[in-house]
Amino acid sequence: MRRGALAVLHQYEPRRGGGLPGAGSASCGAGGGETGSPGGPVRIGSLFSGIGGFELGLERAGLGEVVYQVEADPFCRRILAQHWPDVPRFEDVRAVGLHNLPAAEILAGGFPCQDVSMAGRREGLDGERSGLWWEFHRVIDETSPNHVVVENVHAGSSGWLPSVRESL
């Protein structure tokens, strides 16, 4: 069956036992830090938020609550503000990190596809837009979430997926 995008790419070993309900884990050596309260909602952070599809799905699935969103497009930020009026929003993924993002156990996002899409320039992760993956990676390294969800186009995934997996 052909799918349009990648869903769960990688799961980190939970920092203090537990983890997501029904989710297995693959060890990746995440560091220390605080987690959500036991039995309480898991905190969800979002990069390249768009209009909030990941956030909406994760919240509706009962996995947790959104604690921040990062989105460059002004129209999308207005939509996000309508659905999550009290959630902090940031405009530039290059300007966020451990110094200004709330803690989150889940980090989700779909980095720009223009350079990795079969219809795009095919510059890969070195391209100007899809190269923002490395900012996503930097945020993962700085914030050490327990779980990471990365989304991008299926067509062309042979060009970006191996590099993304290897970098994690």
mmCIF file of N, CA and C in Angstrom, residues 10-148:
data_model
loop_
_atom_site.group_PDB
_atom_site.id
_atom_site.type_symbol
_atom_site.label_atom_id
_atom_site.label_comp_id
_atom_site.label_asym_id
_atom_site.label_seq_id
_atom_site.Cartn_x
_atom_site.Cartn_y
_atom_site.Cartn_z
ATOM 1 N N HIS A 10 10.978 7.765 14.577
ATOM 2 C CA HIS A 10 11.921 7.301 15.585
ATOM 3 C C HIS A 10 11.339 7.553 16.972
ATOM 4 N N GLN A 11 11.560 6.613 17.867
ATOM 5 C CA GLN A 11 11.151 6.801 19.248
ATOM 6 C C GLN A 11 12.387 6.736 20.122
ATOM 7 N N TYR A 12 12.505 7.681 21.014
ATOM 8 C CA TYR A 12 13.595 7.657 21.970
ATOM 9 C C TYR A 12 13.196 6.827 23.159
ATOM 10 N N GLU A 13 14.181 6.276 23.841
ATOM 11 C CA GLU A 13 13.946 5.565 25.095
ATOM 12 C C GLU A 13 13.422 6.589 26.101
ATOM 13 N N PRO A 14 12.279 6.328 26.724
ATOM 14 C CA PRO A 14 11.767 7.277 27.716
ATOM 15 C C PRO A 14 12.783 7.522 28.823
ATOM 16 N N ARG A 15 12.821 8.748 29.323
ATOM 17 C CA ARG A 15 13.813 9.130 30.328
ATOM 18 C C ARG A 15 13.571 8.473 31.672
ATOM 19 N N ARG A 16 12.319 8.339 32.054
ATOM 20 C CA ARG A 16 12.011 7.774 33.374
ATOM 21 C C ARG A 16 10.915 6.725 33.262
ATOM 22 N N GLY A 17 11.182 5.663 32.560
ATOM 23 C CA GLY A 17 10.193 4.603 32.445
ATOM 24 C C GLY A 17 8.939 5.088 31.750
ATOM 25 N N GLY A 18 7.960 4.246 31.661
ATOM 26 C CA GLY A 18 6.695 4.641 31.064
ATOM 27 C C GLY A 18 6.783 4.725 29.568
ATOM 28 N N GLY A 19 6.457 5.865 29.030
ATOM 29 C CA GLY A 19 6.412 6.035 27.586
ATOM 30 C C GLY A 19 4.985 6.285 27.164
ATOM 31 N N LEU A 20 4.746 6.249 25.893
ATOM 32 C CA LEU A 20 3.395 6.470 25.395
ATOM 33 C C LEU A 20 2.583 5.203 25.517
ATOM 34 N N PRO A 21 1.290 5.326 25.783
ATOM 35 C CA PRO A 21 0.442 4.148 25.877
ATOM 36 C C PRO A 21 0.490 3.348 24.578
ATOM 37 N N GLY A 22 0.772 2.054 24.688
ATOM 38 C CA GLY A 22 0.751 1.184 23.524
ATOM 39 C C GLY A 22 1.938 1.343 22.595
ATOM 40 N N ALA A 23 2.909 2.146 22.942
ATOM 41 C CA ALA A 23 4.056 2.373 22.055
ATOM 42 C C ALA A 23 5.250 1.591 22.543
ATOM 43 N N GLY A 24 5.931 0.947 21.624
ATOM 44 C CA GLY A 24 7.193 0.307 21.939
ATOM 45 C C GLY A 24 8.259 1.381 21.951
ATOM 46 N N SER A 25 9.488 0.995 22.198
ATOM 47 C CA SER A 25 10.536 2.007 22.154
ATOM 48 C C SER A 25 11.806 1.408 21.590
ATOM 49 N N ALA A 26 12.569 2.249 20.949
ATOM 50 C CA ALA A 26 13.890 1.881 20.449
ATOM 51 C C ALA A 26 14.886 2.817 21.106
ATOM 52 N N SER A 27 15.873 2.248 21.746
ATOM 53 C CA SER A 27 16.826 3.062 22.484
ATOM 54 C C SER A 27 17.650 3.940 21.560
ATOM 55 N N CYS A 28 17.831 5.185 21.992
ATOM 56 C CA CYS A 28 18.679 6.099 21.234
ATOM 57 C C CYS A 28 19.520 6.938 22.178
ATOM 58 N N GLY A 29 19.497 6.614 23.460
ATOM 59 C CA GLY A 29 20.370 7.285 24.412
ATOM 60 C C GLY A 29 20.003 8.722 24.695
ATOM 61 N N ALA A 30 18.752 9.016 24.940
ATOM 62 C CA ALA A 30 18.349 10.387 25.254
ATOM 63 C C ALA A 30 18.876 10.782 26.622
ATOM 64 N N GLY A 31 19.069 12.072 26.800
ATOM 65 C CA GLY A 31 19.599 12.588 28.056
ATOM 66 C C GLY A 31 18.547 12.734 29.123
ATOM 67 N N GLY A 32 18.911 13.415 30.202
ATOM 68 C CA GLY A 32 17.995 13.599 31.329
ATOM 69 C C GLY A 32 17.056 14.747 31.088
ATOM 70 N N GLY A 33 16.307 15.080 32.136
ATOM 71 C CA GLY A 33 15.366 16.185 32.013
ATOM 72 C C GLY A 33 14.043 15.821 32.617
ATOM 73 N N GLU A 34 13.191 16.789 32.741
ATOM 74 C CA GLU A 34 11.878 16.569 33.331
ATOM 75 C C GLU A 34 10.912 16.012 32.301
ATOM 76 N N THR A 35 9.953 15.234 32.760
ATOM 77 C CA THR A 35 8.902 14.718 31.893
ATOM 78 C C THR A 35 7.566 15.121 32.472
ATOM 79 N N GLY A 36 6.514 14.850 31.720
ATOM 80 C CA GLY A 36 5.165 15.121 32.199
ATOM 81 C C GLY A 36 4.890 14.313 33.451
ATOM 82 N N SER A 37 3.909 14.719 34.237
ATOM 83 C CA SER A 37 3.611 14.004 35.471
ATOM 84 C C SER A 37 3.097 12.609 35.157
ATOM 85 N N PRO A 38 3.453 11.605 35.978
ATOM 86 C CA PRO A 38 3.003 10.239 35.732
ATOM 87 C C PRO A 38 1.487 10.186 35.626
ATOM 88 N N GLY A 39 1.004 9.576 34.557
ATOM 89 C CA GLY A 39 -0.428 9.468 34.347
ATOM 90 C C GLY A 39 -1.054 10.745 33.826
ATOM 91 N N GLY A 40 -0.301 11.846 33.803
ATOM 92 C CA GLY A 40 -0.815 13.119 33.324
ATOM 93 C C GLY A 40 -0.608 13.252 31.831
ATOM 94 N N PRO A 41 -1.040 14.369 31.290
ATOM 95 C CA PRO A 41 -0.897 14.555 29.847
ATOM 96 C C PRO A 41 0.562 14.685 29.435
ATOM 97 N N VAL A 42 0.866 14.141 28.287
ATOM 98 C CA VAL A 42 2.185 14.264 27.699
ATOM 99 C C VAL A 42 2.235 15.616 26.995
ATOM 100 N N ARG A 43 3.369 16.273 27.076
ATOM 101 C CA ARG A 43 3.533 17.583 26.434
ATOM 102 C C ARG A 43 4.007 17.382 25.001
ATOM 103 N N ILE A 44 3.382 18.118 24.074
ATOM 104 C CA ILE A 44 3.653 17.989 22.645
ATOM 105 C C ILE A 44 4.203 19.304 22.116
ATOM 106 N N GLY A 45 5.354 19.240 21.459
ATOM 107 C CA GLY A 45 5.913 20.392 20.769
ATOM 108 C C GLY A 45 5.817 20.166 19.276
ATOM 109 N N SER A 46 5.688 21.240 18.520
ATOM 110 C CA SER A 46 5.519 21.110 17.078
ATOM 111 C C SER A 46 6.414 22.093 16.335
ATOM 112 N N LEU A 47 7.177 21.570 15.374
ATOM 113 C CA LEU A 47 7.971 22.387 14.471
ATOM 114 C C LEU A 47 7.336 22.312 13.086
ATOM 115 N N PHE A 48 7.454 23.380 12.314
ATOM 116 C CA PHE A 48 6.853 23.414 10.976
ATOM 117 C C PHE A 48 5.381 23.017 11.090
ATOM 118 N N SER A 49 4.658 23.687 11.974
ATOM 119 C CA SER A 49 3.319 23.287 12.400
ATOM 120 C C SER A 49 2.253 23.333 11.327
ATOM 121 N N GLY A 50 2.428 24.160 10.298
ATOM 122 C CA GLY A 50 1.367 24.282 9.303
ATOM 123 C C GLY A 50 0.106 24.780 9.971
ATOM 124 N N ILE A 51 -1.012 24.095 9.721
ATOM 125 C CA ILE A 51 -2.270 24.485 10.369
ATOM 126 C C ILE A 51 -2.614 23.562 11.541
ATOM 127 N N GLY A 52 -1.636 22.758 11.984
ATOM 128 C CA GLY A 52 -1.818 21.998 13.214
ATOM 129 C C GLY A 52 -2.340 20.581 13.065
ATOM 130 N N GLY A 53 -2.128 19.955 11.945
ATOM 131 C CA GLY A 53 -2.617 18.589 11.742
ATOM 132 C C GLY A 53 -2.059 17.589 12.733
ATOM 133 N N PHE A 54 -0.754 17.604 12.951
ATOM 134 C CA PHE A 54 -0.158 16.696 13.935
ATOM 135 C C PHE A 54 -0.722 16.956 15.314
ATOM 136 N N GLU A 55 -0.753 18.219 15.697
ATOM 137 C CA GLU A 55 -1.210 18.577 17.031
ATOM 138 C C GLU A 55 -2.649 18.117 17.261
ATOM 139 N N LEU A 56 -3.493 18.388 16.286
ATOM 140 C CA LEU A 56 -4.895 18.003 16.396
ATOM 141 C C LEU A 56 -5.030 16.489 16.534
ATOM 142 N N GLY A 57 -4.309 15.751 15.691
ATOM 143 C CA GLY A 57 -4.380 14.295 15.745
ATOM 144 C C GLY A 57 -3.868 13.725 17.053
ATOM 145 N N LEU A 58 -2.742 14.235 17.520
ATOM 146 C CA LEU A 58 -2.175 13.727 18.774
ATOM 147 C C LEU A 58 -3.064 14.059 19.968
ATOM 148 N N GLU A 59 -3.614 15.276 19.978
ATOM 149 C CA GLU A 59 -4.528 15.635 21.074
ATOM 150 C C GLU A 59 -5.808 14.809 21.026
ATOM 151 N N ARG A 60 -6.393 14.673 19.845
ATOM 152 C CA ARG A 60 -7.638 13.895 19.729
ATOM 153 C C ARG A 60 -7.435 12.424 20.044
ATOM 154 N N ALA A 61 -6.220 11.926 19.839
ATOM 155 C CA ALA A 61 -5.903 10.541 20.190
ATOM 156 C C ALA A 61 -5.691 10.395 21.695
ATOM 157 N N GLY A 62 -5.729 11.512 22.411
ATOM 158 C CA GLY A 62 -5.581 11.480 23.857
ATOM 159 C C GLY A 62 -4.147 11.351 24.335
ATOM 160 N N LEU A 63 -3.179 11.656 23.465
ATOM 161 C CA LEU A 63 -1.784 11.486 23.841
ATOM 162 C C LEU A 63 -1.222 12.635 24.657
ATOM 163 N N GLY A 64 -1.843 13.788 24.621
ATOM 164 C CA GLY A 64 -1.309 14.885 25.398
ATOM 165 C C GLY A 64 -1.836 16.225 24.964
ATOM 166 N N GLU A 65 -1.101 17.272 25.375
ATOM 167 C CA GLU A 65 -1.504 18.634 25.057
ATOM 168 C C GLU A 65 -0.340 19.396 24.438
ATOM 169 N N VAL A 66 -0.670 20.270 23.514
ATOM 170 C CA VAL A 66 0.330 21.051 22.807
ATOM 171 C C VAL A 66 0.871 22.138 23.732
ATOM 172 N N VAL A 67 2.215 22.247 23.790
ATOM 173 C CA VAL A 67 2.837 23.254 24.647
ATOM 174 C C VAL A 67 3.577 24.324 23.857
ATOM 175 N N TYR A 68 3.851 24.091 22.572
ATOM 176 C CA TYR A 68 4.411 25.132 21.704
ATOM 177 C C TYR A 68 4.282 24.733 20.242
ATOM 178 N N GLN A 69 4.319 25.735 19.384
ATOM 179 C CA GLN A 69 4.277 25.539 17.935
ATOM 180 C C GLN A 69 5.258 26.506 17.282
ATOM 181 N N VAL A 70 5.913 26.033 16.222
ATOM 182 C CA VAL A 70 6.830 26.869 15.455
ATOM 183 C C VAL A 70 6.376 26.823 14.002
ATOM 184 N N GLU A 71 6.025 27.991 13.467
ATOM 185 C CA GLU A 71 5.523 28.070 12.087
ATOM 186 C C GLU A 71 5.858 29.430 11.500
ATOM 187 N N ALA A 72 6.444 29.435 10.308
ATOM 188 C CA ALA A 72 6.868 30.679 9.659
ATOM 189 C C ALA A 72 5.733 31.406 8.943
ATOM 190 N N ASP A 73 4.766 30.682 8.424
ATOM 191 C CA ASP A 73 3.730 31.284 7.588
ATOM 192 C C ASP A 73 2.688 32.037 8.427
ATOM 193 N N PRO A 74 2.495 33.334 8.158
ATOM 194 C CA PRO A 74 1.545 34.133 8.948
ATOM 195 C C PRO A 74 0.107 33.615 8.880
ATOM 196 N N PHE A 75 -0.341 33.162 7.710
ATOM 197 C CA PHE A 75 -1.699 32.626 7.595
ATOM 198 C C PHE A 75 -1.852 31.408 8.503
ATOM 199 N N CYS A 76 -0.901 30.507 8.448
ATOM 200 C CA CYS A 76 -0.964 29.304 9.287
ATOM 201 C C CYS A 76 -0.947 29.666 10.762
ATOM 202 N N ARG A 77 -0.127 30.641 11.150
ATOM 203 C CA ARG A 77 -0.088 31.047 12.563
ATOM 204 C C ARG A 77 -1.439 31.591 13.021
ATOM 205 N N ARG A 78 -2.164 32.277 12.141
ATOM 206 C CA ARG A 78 -3.507 32.760 12.510
ATOM 207 C C ARG A 78 -4.455 31.582 12.749
ATOM 208 N N ILE A 79 -4.373 30.548 11.919
ATOM 209 C CA ILE A 79 -5.207 29.346 12.118
ATOM 210 C C ILE A 79 -4.829 28.671 13.434
ATOM 211 N N LEU A 80 -3.531 28.525 13.677
ATOM 212 C CA LEU A 80 -3.074 27.907 14.926
ATOM 213 C C LEU A 80 -3.589 28.687 16.136
ATOM 214 N N ALA A 81 -3.557 30.003 16.051
ATOM 215 C CA ALA A 81 -4.014 30.849 17.159
ATOM 216 C C ALA A 81 -5.502 30.670 17.425
ATOM 217 N N GLN A 82 -6.273 30.382 16.399
ATOM 218 C CA GLN A 82 -7.707 30.142 16.598
ATOM 219 C C GLN A 82 -7.951 28.844 17.360
ATOM 220 N N HIS A 83 -7.152 27.819 17.065
ATOM 221 C CA HIS A 83 -7.364 26.501 17.685
ATOM 222 C C HIS A 83 -6.612 26.322 18.996
ATOM 223 N N TRP A 84 -5.483 27.008 19.154
ATOM 224 C CA TRP A 84 -4.670 26.912 20.368
ATOM 225 C C TRP A 84 -4.307 28.324 20.831
ATOM 226 N N PRO A 85 -5.300 29.084 21.314
ATOM 227 C CA PRO A 85 -5.045 30.495 21.632
ATOM 228 C C PRO A 85 -4.029 30.716 22.756
ATOM 229 N N ASP A 86 -3.866 29.767 23.659
ATOM 230 C CA ASP A 86 -2.977 29.959 24.805
ATOM 231 C C ASP A 86 -1.612 29.299 24.640
ATOM 232 N N VAL A 87 -1.366 28.709 23.483
ATOM 233 C CA VAL A 87 -0.102 28.013 23.252
ATOM 234 C C VAL A 87 0.919 28.991 22.669
ATOM 235 N N PRO A 88 2.130 29.017 23.222
ATOM 236 C CA PRO A 88 3.163 29.893 22.660
ATOM 237 C C PRO A 88 3.510 29.481 21.225
ATOM 238 N N ARG A 89 3.626 30.481 20.369
ATOM 239 C CA ARG A 89 3.990 30.248 18.979
ATOM 240 C C ARG A 89 5.246 31.027 18.645
ATOM 241 N N PHE A 90 6.096 30.421 17.835
ATOM 242 C CA PHE A 90 7.337 31.033 17.400
ATOM 243 C C PHE A 90 7.364 31.019 15.877
ATOM 244 N N GLU A 91 8.015 32.026 15.285
ATOM 245 C CA GLU A 91 8.018 32.163 13.833
ATOM 246 C C GLU A 91 9.181 31.462 13.143
ATOM 247 N N ASP A 92 10.320 31.368 13.774
ATOM 248 C CA ASP A 92 11.524 30.928 13.081
ATOM 249 C C ASP A 92 12.183 29.761 13.816
ATOM 250 N N VAL A 93 12.219 28.617 13.170
ATOM 251 C CA VAL A 93 12.817 27.434 13.785
ATOM 252 C C VAL A 93 14.290 27.658 14.107
ATOM 253 N N ARG A 94 14.934 28.565 13.392
ATOM 254 C CA ARG A 94 16.356 28.846 13.636
ATOM 255 C C ARG A 94 16.573 29.629 14.927
ATOM 256 N N ALA A 95 15.498 30.183 15.475
ATOM 257 C CA ALA A 95 15.613 31.015 16.683
ATOM 258 C C ALA A 95 15.074 30.329 17.937
ATOM 259 N N VAL A 96 14.718 29.045 17.841
ATOM 260 C CA VAL A 96 14.179 28.349 19.008
ATOM 261 C C VAL A 96 15.116 27.241 19.435
ATOM 262 N N GLY A 97 14.956 26.823 20.670
ATOM 263 C CA GLY A 97 15.754 25.732 21.212
ATOM 264 C C GLY A 97 15.530 25.613 22.699
ATOM 265 N N LEU A 98 16.447 24.983 23.365
ATOM 266 C CA LEU A 98 16.343 24.757 24.800
ATOM 267 C C LEU A 98 16.163 26.065 25.569
ATOM 268 N N HIS A 99 16.738 27.143 25.062
ATOM 269 C CA HIS A 99 16.689 28.432 25.764
ATOM 270 C C HIS A 99 15.296 29.067 25.793
ATOM 271 N N ASN A 100 14.382 28.682 24.888
ATOM 272 C CA ASN A 100 13.080 29.352 24.889
ATOM 273 C C ASN A 100 11.884 28.433 24.627
ATOM 274 N N LEU A 101 12.084 27.142 24.470
ATOM 275 C CA LEU A 101 10.962 26.225 24.252
ATOM 276 C C LEU A 101 10.589 25.511 25.553
ATOM 277 N N PRO A 102 9.289 25.392 25.832
ATOM 278 C CA PRO A 102 8.867 24.588 26.987
ATOM 279 C C PRO A 102 9.258 23.120 26.774
ATOM 280 N N ALA A 103 9.420 22.385 27.840
ATOM 281 C CA ALA A 103 9.729 20.956 27.752
ATOM 282 C C ALA A 103 8.582 20.222 27.062
ATOM 283 N N ALA A 104 8.928 19.224 26.247
ATOM 284 C CA ALA A 104 7.924 18.402 25.559
ATOM 285 C C ALA A 104 8.451 16.982 25.444
ATOM 286 N N GLU A 105 7.596 16.007 25.696
ATOM 287 C CA GLU A 105 7.970 14.606 25.555
ATOM 288 C C GLU A 105 7.866 14.142 24.109
ATOM 289 N N ILE A 106 6.958 14.760 23.343
ATOM 290 C CA ILE A 106 6.790 14.436 21.926
ATOM 291 C C ILE A 106 7.144 15.678 21.127
ATOM 292 N N LEU A 107 7.985 15.503 20.115
ATOM 293 C CA LEU A 107 8.277 16.579 19.174
ATOM 294 C C LEU A 107 7.853 16.086 17.804
ATOM 295 N N ALA A 108 6.947 16.812 17.166
ATOM 296 C CA ALA A 108 6.407 16.407 15.872
ATOM 297 C C ALA A 108 6.578 17.519 14.855
ATOM 298 N N GLY A 109 6.736 17.133 13.610
ATOM 299 C CA GLY A 109 6.800 18.145 12.572
ATOM 300 C C GLY A 109 7.088 17.563 11.206
ATOM 301 N N GLY A 110 6.762 18.349 10.203
ATOM 302 C CA GLY A 110 7.035 17.995 8.823
ATOM 303 C C GLY A 110 7.868 19.093 8.193
ATOM 304 N N PHE A 111 9.172 18.880 8.085
ATOM 305 C CA PHE A 111 10.040 19.914 7.530
ATOM 306 C C PHE A 111 9.716 20.124 6.050
ATOM 307 N N PRO A 112 10.063 21.276 5.485
ATOM 308 C CA PRO A 112 9.689 21.604 4.101
ATOM 309 C C PRO A 112 10.144 20.548 3.095
ATOM 310 N N CYS A 113 9.274 20.280 2.110
ATOM 311 C CA CYS A 113 9.522 19.189 1.163
ATOM 312 C C CYS A 113 10.059 19.645 -0.192
ATOM 313 N N GLN A 114 10.123 20.938 -0.431
ATOM 314 C CA GLN A 114 10.421 21.414 -1.778
ATOM 315 C C GLN A 114 11.697 20.831 -2.374
ATOM 316 N N ASP A 115 12.723 20.608 -1.579
ATOM 317 C CA ASP A 115 13.998 20.123 -2.107
ATOM 318 C C ASP A 115 14.121 18.602 -2.102
ATOM 319 N N VAL A 116 13.191 17.897 -1.467
ATOM 320 C CA VAL A 116 13.263 16.432 -1.438
ATOM 321 C C VAL A 116 12.147 15.781 -2.244
ATOM 322 N N SER A 117 11.184 16.555 -2.672
ATOM 323 C CA SER A 117 10.067 16.048 -3.453
ATOM 324 C C SER A 117 10.515 15.694 -4.865
ATOM 325 N N MET A 118 9.892 14.680 -5.452
ATOM 326 C CA MET A 118 10.171 14.316 -6.840
ATOM 327 C C MET A 118 9.818 15.471 -7.774
ATOM 328 N N ALA A 119 8.875 16.309 -7.359
ATOM 329 C CA ALA A 119 8.458 17.443 -8.183
ATOM 330 C C ALA A 119 9.309 18.686 -7.940
ATOM 331 N N GLY A 120 10.167 18.625 -6.947
ATOM 332 C CA GLY A 120 10.977 19.790 -6.585
ATOM 333 C C GLY A 120 12.328 19.799 -7.264
ATOM 334 N N ARG A 121 13.212 20.601 -6.713
ATOM 335 C CA ARG A 121 14.550 20.763 -7.291
ATOM 336 C C ARG A 121 15.470 19.585 -7.012
ATOM 337 N N ARG A 122 15.095 18.753 -6.077
ATOM 338 C CA ARG A 122 15.828 17.544 -5.719
ATOM 339 C C ARG A 122 17.237 17.845 -5.221
ATOM 340 N N GLU A 123 17.352 18.932 -4.475
ATOM 341 C CA GLU A 123 18.628 19.280 -3.858
ATOM 342 C C GLU A 123 18.828 18.542 -2.543
ATOM 343 N N GLY A 124 17.797 17.832 -2.113
ATOM 344 C CA GLY A 124 17.890 17.043 -0.891
ATOM 345 C C GLY A 124 17.984 17.905 0.361
ATOM 346 N N LEU A 125 18.585 17.343 1.383
ATOM 347 C CA LEU A 125 18.700 18.031 2.661
ATOM 348 C C LEU A 125 19.735 19.149 2.641
ATOM 349 N N ASP A 126 20.379 19.338 1.499
ATOM 350 C CA ASP A 126 21.288 20.473 1.323
ATOM 351 C C ASP A 126 20.566 21.679 0.741
ATOM 352 N N GLY A 127 19.307 21.486 0.311
ATOM 353 C CA GLY A 127 18.541 22.577 -0.276
ATOM 354 C C GLY A 127 18.178 23.636 0.755
ATOM 355 N N GLU A 128 17.840 24.808 0.276
ATOM 356 C CA GLU A 128 17.532 25.932 1.160
ATOM 357 C C GLU A 128 16.356 25.640 2.084
ATOM 358 N N ARG A 129 15.288 25.048 1.559
ATOM 359 C CA ARG A 129 14.099 24.800 2.385
ATOM 360 C C ARG A 129 14.171 23.468 3.136
ATOM 361 N N SER A 130 14.393 22.374 2.412
ATOM 362 C CA SER A 130 14.445 21.067 3.080
ATOM 363 C C SER A 130 15.648 20.956 4.002
ATOM 364 N N GLY A 131 16.652 21.782 3.777
ATOM 365 C CA GLY A 131 17.806 21.831 4.663
ATOM 366 C C GLY A 131 17.449 22.283 6.071
ATOM 367 N N LEU A 132 16.227 22.805 6.231
ATOM 368 C CA LEU A 132 15.762 23.154 7.581
ATOM 369 C C LEU A 132 15.603 21.908 8.453
ATOM 370 N N TRP A 133 15.687 20.716 7.834
ATOM 371 C CA TRP A 133 15.719 19.492 8.640
ATOM 372 C C TRP A 133 16.820 19.601 9.705
ATOM 373 N N TRP A 134 17.954 20.187 9.366
ATOM 374 C CA TRP A 134 19.068 20.242 10.303
ATOM 375 C C TRP A 134 18.749 21.140 11.489
ATOM 376 N N GLU A 135 17.831 22.089 11.321
ATOM 377 C CA GLU A 135 17.339 22.869 12.465
ATOM 378 C C GLU A 135 16.431 22.001 13.331
ATOM 379 N N PHE A 136 15.592 21.186 12.697
ATOM 380 C CA PHE A 136 14.752 20.223 13.418
ATOM 381 C C PHE A 136 15.682 19.329 14.245
ATOM 382 N N HIS A 137 16.720 18.816 13.611
ATOM 383 C CA HIS A 137 17.686 17.941 14.284
ATOM 384 C C HIS A 137 18.336 18.646 15.471
ATOM 385 N N ARG A 138 18.715 19.898 15.281
ATOM 386 C CA ARG A 138 19.330 20.674 16.370
ATOM 387 C C ARG A 138 18.367 20.789 17.551
ATOM 388 N N VAL A 139 17.095 21.060 17.281
ATOM 389 C CA VAL A 139 16.102 21.174 18.355
ATOM 390 C C VAL A 139 15.944 19.831 19.069
ATOM 391 N N ILE A 140 15.959 18.732 18.323
ATOM 392 C CA ILE A 140 15.905 17.405 18.950
ATOM 393 C C ILE A 140 17.092 17.239 19.898
ATOM 394 N N ASP A 141 18.279 17.548 19.402
ATOM 395 C CA ASP A 141 19.488 17.405 20.226
ATOM 396 C C ASP A 141 19.427 18.264 21.479
ATOM 397 N N GLU A 142 18.975 19.500 21.333
ATOM 398 C CA GLU A 142 18.945 20.419 22.477
ATOM 399 C C GLU A 142 17.880 20.060 23.499
ATOM 400 N N THR A 143 16.709 19.624 23.047
ATOM 401 C CA THR A 143 15.578 19.446 23.958
ATOM 402 C C THR A 143 15.358 18.003 24.391
ATOM 403 N N SER A 144 15.952 17.040 23.727
ATOM 404 C CA SER A 144 15.878 15.613 24.088
ATOM 405 C C SER A 144 14.455 15.118 24.351
ATOM 406 N N PRO A 145 13.552 15.230 23.376
ATOM 407 C CA PRO A 145 12.206 14.679 23.598
ATOM 408 C C PRO A 145 12.270 13.153 23.670
ATOM 409 N N ASN A 146 11.276 12.554 24.299
ATOM 410 C CA ASN A 146 11.212 11.094 24.376
ATOM 411 C C ASN A 146 10.852 10.479 23.033
ATOM 412 N N HIS A 147 10.008 11.168 22.272
ATOM 413 C CA HIS A 147 9.490 10.640 21.011
ATOM 414 C C HIS A 147 9.556 11.732 19.949
ATOM 415 N N VAL A 148 9.924 11.322 18.742
ATOM 416 C CA VAL A 148 10.020 12.250 17.628
ATOM 417 C C VAL A 148 9.179 11.713 16.485
#
